[in-house]
Structure formats: structure tokens, C-alpha cells
mmCIF file of C-alpha atoms in Angstrom:
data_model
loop_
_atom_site.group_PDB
_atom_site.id
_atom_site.type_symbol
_atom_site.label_atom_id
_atom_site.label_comp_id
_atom_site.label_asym_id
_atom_site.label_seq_id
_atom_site.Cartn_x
_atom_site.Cartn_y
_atom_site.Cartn_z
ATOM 1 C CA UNK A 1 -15.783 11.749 8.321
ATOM 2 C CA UNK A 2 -19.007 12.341 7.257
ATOM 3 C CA UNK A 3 -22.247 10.195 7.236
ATOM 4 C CA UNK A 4 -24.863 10.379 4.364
ATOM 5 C CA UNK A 5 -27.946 8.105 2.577
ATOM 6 C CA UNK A 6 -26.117 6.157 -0.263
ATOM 7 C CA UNK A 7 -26.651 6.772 -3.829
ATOM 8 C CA UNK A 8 -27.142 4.313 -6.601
ATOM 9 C CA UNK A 9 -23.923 5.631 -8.039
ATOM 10 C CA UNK A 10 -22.191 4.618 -4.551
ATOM 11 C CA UNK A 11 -23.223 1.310 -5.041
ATOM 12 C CA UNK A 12 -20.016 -0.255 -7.044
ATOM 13 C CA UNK A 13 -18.304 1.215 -4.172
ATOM 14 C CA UNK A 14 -20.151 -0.223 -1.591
ATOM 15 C CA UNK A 15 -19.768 -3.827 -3.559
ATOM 16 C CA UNK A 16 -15.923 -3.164 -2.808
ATOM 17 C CA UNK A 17 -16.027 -2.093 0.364
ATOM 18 C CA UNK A 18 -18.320 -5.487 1.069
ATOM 19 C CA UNK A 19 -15.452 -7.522 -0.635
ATOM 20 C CA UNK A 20 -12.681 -6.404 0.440
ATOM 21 C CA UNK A 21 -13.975 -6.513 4.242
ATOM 22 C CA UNK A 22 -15.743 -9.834 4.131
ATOM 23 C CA UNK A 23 -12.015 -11.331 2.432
ATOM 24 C CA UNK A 24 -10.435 -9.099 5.453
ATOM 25 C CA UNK A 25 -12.367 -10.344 8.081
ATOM 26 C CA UNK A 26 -14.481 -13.952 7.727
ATOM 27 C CA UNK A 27 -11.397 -15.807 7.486
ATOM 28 C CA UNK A 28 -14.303 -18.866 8.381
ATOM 29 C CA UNK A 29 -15.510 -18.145 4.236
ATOM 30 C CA UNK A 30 -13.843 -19.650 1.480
ATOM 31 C CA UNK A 31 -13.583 -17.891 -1.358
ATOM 32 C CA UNK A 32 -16.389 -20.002 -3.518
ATOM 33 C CA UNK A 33 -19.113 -19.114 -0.328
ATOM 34 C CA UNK A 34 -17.791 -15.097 -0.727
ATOM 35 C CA UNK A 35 -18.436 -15.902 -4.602
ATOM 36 C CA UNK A 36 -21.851 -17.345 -3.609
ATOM 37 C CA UNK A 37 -22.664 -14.422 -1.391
ATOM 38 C CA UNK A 38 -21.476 -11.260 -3.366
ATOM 39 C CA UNK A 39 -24.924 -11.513 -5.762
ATOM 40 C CA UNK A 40 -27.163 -11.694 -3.189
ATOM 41 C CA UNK A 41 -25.266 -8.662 -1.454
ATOM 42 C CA UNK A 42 -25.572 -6.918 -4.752
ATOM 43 C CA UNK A 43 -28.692 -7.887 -6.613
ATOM 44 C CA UNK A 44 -30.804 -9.205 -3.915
ATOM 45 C CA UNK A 45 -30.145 -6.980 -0.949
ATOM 46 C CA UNK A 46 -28.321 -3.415 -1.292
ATOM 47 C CA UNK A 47 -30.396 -2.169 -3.800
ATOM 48 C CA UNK A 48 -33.573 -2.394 -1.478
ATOM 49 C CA UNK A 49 -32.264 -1.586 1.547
ATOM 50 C CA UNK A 50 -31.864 1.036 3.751
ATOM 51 C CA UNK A 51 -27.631 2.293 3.614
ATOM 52 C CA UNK A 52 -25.535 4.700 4.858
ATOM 53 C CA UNK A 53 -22.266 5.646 3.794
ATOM 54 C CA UNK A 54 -19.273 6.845 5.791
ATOM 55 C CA UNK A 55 -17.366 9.097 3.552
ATOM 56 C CA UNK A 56 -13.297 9.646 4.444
ATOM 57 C CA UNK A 57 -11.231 12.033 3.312
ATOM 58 C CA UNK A 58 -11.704 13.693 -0.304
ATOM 59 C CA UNK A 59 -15.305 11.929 -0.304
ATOM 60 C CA UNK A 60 -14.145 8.319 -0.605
ATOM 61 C CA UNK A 61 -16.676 5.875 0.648
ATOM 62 C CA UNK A 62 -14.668 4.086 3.572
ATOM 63 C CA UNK A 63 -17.563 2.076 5.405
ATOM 64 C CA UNK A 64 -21.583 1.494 4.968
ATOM 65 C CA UNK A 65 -24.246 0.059 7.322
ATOM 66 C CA UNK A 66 -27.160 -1.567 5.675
ATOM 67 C CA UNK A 67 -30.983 -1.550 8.000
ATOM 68 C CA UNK A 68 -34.228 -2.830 7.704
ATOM 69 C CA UNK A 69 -35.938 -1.285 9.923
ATOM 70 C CA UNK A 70 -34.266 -1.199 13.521
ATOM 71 C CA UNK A 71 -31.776 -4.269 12.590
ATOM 72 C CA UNK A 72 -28.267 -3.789 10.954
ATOM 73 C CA UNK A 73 -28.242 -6.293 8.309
ATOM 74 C CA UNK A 74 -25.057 -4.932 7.162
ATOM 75 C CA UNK A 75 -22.224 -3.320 8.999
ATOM 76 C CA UNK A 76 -18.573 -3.206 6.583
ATOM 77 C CA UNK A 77 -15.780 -0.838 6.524
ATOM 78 C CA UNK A 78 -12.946 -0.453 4.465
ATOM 79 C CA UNK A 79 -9.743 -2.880 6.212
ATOM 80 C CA UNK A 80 -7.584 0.434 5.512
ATOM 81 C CA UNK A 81 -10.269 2.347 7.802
ATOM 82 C CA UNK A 82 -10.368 -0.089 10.437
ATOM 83 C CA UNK A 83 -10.053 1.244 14.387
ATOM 84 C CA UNK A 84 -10.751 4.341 13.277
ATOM 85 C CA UNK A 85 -14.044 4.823 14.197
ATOM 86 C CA UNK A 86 -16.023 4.314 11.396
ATOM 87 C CA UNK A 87 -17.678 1.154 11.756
ATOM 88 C CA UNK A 88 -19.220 2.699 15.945
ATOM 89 C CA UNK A 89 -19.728 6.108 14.184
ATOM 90 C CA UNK A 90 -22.440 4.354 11.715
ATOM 91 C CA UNK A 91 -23.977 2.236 14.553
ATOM 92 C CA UNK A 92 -24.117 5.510 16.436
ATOM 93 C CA UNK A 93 -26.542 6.907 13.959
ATOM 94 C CA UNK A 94 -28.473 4.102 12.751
ATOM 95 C CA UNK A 95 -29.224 3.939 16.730
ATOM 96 C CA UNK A 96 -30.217 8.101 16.102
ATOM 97 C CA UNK A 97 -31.979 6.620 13.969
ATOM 98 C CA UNK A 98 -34.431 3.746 14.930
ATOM 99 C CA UNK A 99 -33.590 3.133 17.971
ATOM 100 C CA UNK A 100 -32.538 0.239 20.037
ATOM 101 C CA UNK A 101 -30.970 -2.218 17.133
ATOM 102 C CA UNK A 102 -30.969 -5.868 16.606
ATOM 103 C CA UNK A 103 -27.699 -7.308 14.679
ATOM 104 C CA UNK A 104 -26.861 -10.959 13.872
ATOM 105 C CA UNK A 105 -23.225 -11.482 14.009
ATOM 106 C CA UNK A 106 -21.333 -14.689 12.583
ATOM 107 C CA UNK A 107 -20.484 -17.339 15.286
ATOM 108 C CA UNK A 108 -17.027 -18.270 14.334
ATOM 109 C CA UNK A 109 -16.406 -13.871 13.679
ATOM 110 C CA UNK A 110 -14.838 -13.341 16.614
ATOM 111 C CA UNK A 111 -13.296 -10.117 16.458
ATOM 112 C CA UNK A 112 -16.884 -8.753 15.656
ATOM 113 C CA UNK A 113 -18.681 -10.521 18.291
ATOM 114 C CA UNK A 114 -15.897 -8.349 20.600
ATOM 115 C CA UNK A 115 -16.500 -5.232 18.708
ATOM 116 C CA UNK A 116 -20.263 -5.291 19.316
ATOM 117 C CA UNK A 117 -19.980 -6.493 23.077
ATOM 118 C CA UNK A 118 -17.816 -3.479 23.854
ATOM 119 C CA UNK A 119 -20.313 -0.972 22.265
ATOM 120 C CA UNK A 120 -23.163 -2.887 24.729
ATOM 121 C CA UNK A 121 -25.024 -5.385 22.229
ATOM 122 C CA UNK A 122 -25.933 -8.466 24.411
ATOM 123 C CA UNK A 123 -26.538 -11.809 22.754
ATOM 124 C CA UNK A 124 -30.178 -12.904 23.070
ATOM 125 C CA UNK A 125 -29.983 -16.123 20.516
ATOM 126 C CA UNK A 126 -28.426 -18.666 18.100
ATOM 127 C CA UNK A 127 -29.211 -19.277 14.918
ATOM 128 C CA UNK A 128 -27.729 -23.047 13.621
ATOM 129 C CA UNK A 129 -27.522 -21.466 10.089
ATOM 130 C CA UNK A 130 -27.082 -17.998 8.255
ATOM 131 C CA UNK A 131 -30.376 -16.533 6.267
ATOM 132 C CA UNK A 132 -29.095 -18.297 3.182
ATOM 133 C CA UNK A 133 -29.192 -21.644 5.018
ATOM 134 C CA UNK A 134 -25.579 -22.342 5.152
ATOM 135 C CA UNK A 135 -23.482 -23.491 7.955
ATOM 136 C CA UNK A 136 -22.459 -20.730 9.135
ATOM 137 C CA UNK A 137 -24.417 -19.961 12.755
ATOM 138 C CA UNK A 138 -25.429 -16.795 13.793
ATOM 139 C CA UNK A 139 -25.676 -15.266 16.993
ATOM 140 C CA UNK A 140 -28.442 -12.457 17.382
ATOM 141 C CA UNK A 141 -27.683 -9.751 19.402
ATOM 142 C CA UNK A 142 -29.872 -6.536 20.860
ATOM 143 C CA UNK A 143 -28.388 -3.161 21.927
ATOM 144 C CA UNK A 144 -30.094 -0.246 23.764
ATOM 145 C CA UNK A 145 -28.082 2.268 22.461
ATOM 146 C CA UNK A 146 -26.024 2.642 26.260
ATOM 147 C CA UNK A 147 -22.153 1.782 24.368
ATOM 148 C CA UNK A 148 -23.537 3.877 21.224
ATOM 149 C CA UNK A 149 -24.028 7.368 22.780
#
């Protein structure tokens, strides 16, 4: 696996990666709110942001994390690619990075509120609504980079 900066040309990609992850995993999102979402991801957000790509075998995109700054706005990988290491190898260098990292994780996402407490994030808030105002609650969540290294 390798880890590079994105490219514009990586973003359709990306966009896929996004999709089919999100369908894979927020099982709390019906499919008009990942409809209402997949814009902003793609107009609004990826183009401006900081990403990194995982690349898997043959130079297939398999995973991306998006940052502003120190905080992980964005962590997907690939539901072929999952427990595999991809999604704590790209933490692991955003940390290289910046630094300690911020991350708001879904309430009702379980299985990655138990993937970032077992690399060492530690919940430090609540948030009654995601950024786009819906009900959806977040919980914020700091690391120091101890489960990342």
C-alpha cells in the first residue's frame, strides 16, 4: 500500500470510494440523506480540502482521508479493503502529519466509534446535529497520536 496527495483526476474515484463506504457502513442514512450528502462531499468539500489517497495493489485507490488542518473531516475506505489496515495506516500519517488530530464521528456509527477508541481517540463532546444541521449527532473526539504510532 502506498500513501500519496490526491489528484484532481483521483477525484471520481474518491466519490466512489465515499459511496460505496458511507452505503457500507451508516446503515443510520437512508438513501435520500446519502443523495443529499454526496454534492456537498463532491462540490462543496473534496475539491478544497486537504486528501490523501491509499493506493492498493496495481495503483487502485482503496481508501482516502480528508483534513483541514489537524482534524480528519473525512476518513473512507473501500468495504473490499476493510481490516486491512488502510483506514489506521492514513490516520497514522495525517498524525505524521499535523499532529495530535481532532475527528467527529457519527453517534449512532458504532463500529467507527470502536475503531477510533482502539487507536486511542477519546471523546471530548457531543454535537446534537451533524455540520449540515441534520439529526444525525456527532461525537467529537481528540487523539494524541499514542494508538497511531
Amino acid at each position: 500500500m502506498q500513501l500519496r496527495r490526491a489528484h484532481s483526476e483521483d477525484l471520481a474515484r474518491v466519490i466512489e470510494i465515499w459511496d460505496d463506504a458511507v452505503r457500507a457502513t451508516h446503515d443510520f442514512l437512508t438513501d435520500a440523506d446519502v443523495r443529499f450528502y454526496l454534492p456537498i462531499v463532491r462540490d462543496q468539500y473534496l475539491p478544497y480540502a486537504e486528501v490523501w489517497v491509499a493506493e492498493g495493489d496495481a495503483g487502485r485507490l482503496i481508501g482516502f482521508v480528508g483534513l483541514t488542518n489537524a482534524k480528519v473531516d473525512a476518513l473512507f475506505v473501500d468495504p473490499a479493503a476493510h481490516r486491512r489496515g488502510v483506514g489506521r495506516a492514513l490516520l497514522a500519517h495525517a498524525f505524521e502529519l499535523k499532529g495530535p488530530l481532532a475527528v467527529d464521528v457519527n453517534e449512532e456509527n458504532h463500529p467507527a466509534r470502536a475503531f477510533y477508541a482502539r487507536l486511542g481517540f477519546r471523546e471530548v463532546g457531543r454535537s446534537a446535529t451533524d455540520a449540515a444541521g441534520k439529526p444525525h449527532p456527532l461525537i467529537h473526539l481528540t487523539s494524541d497520536g499514542e494508538g497511531l504510532v
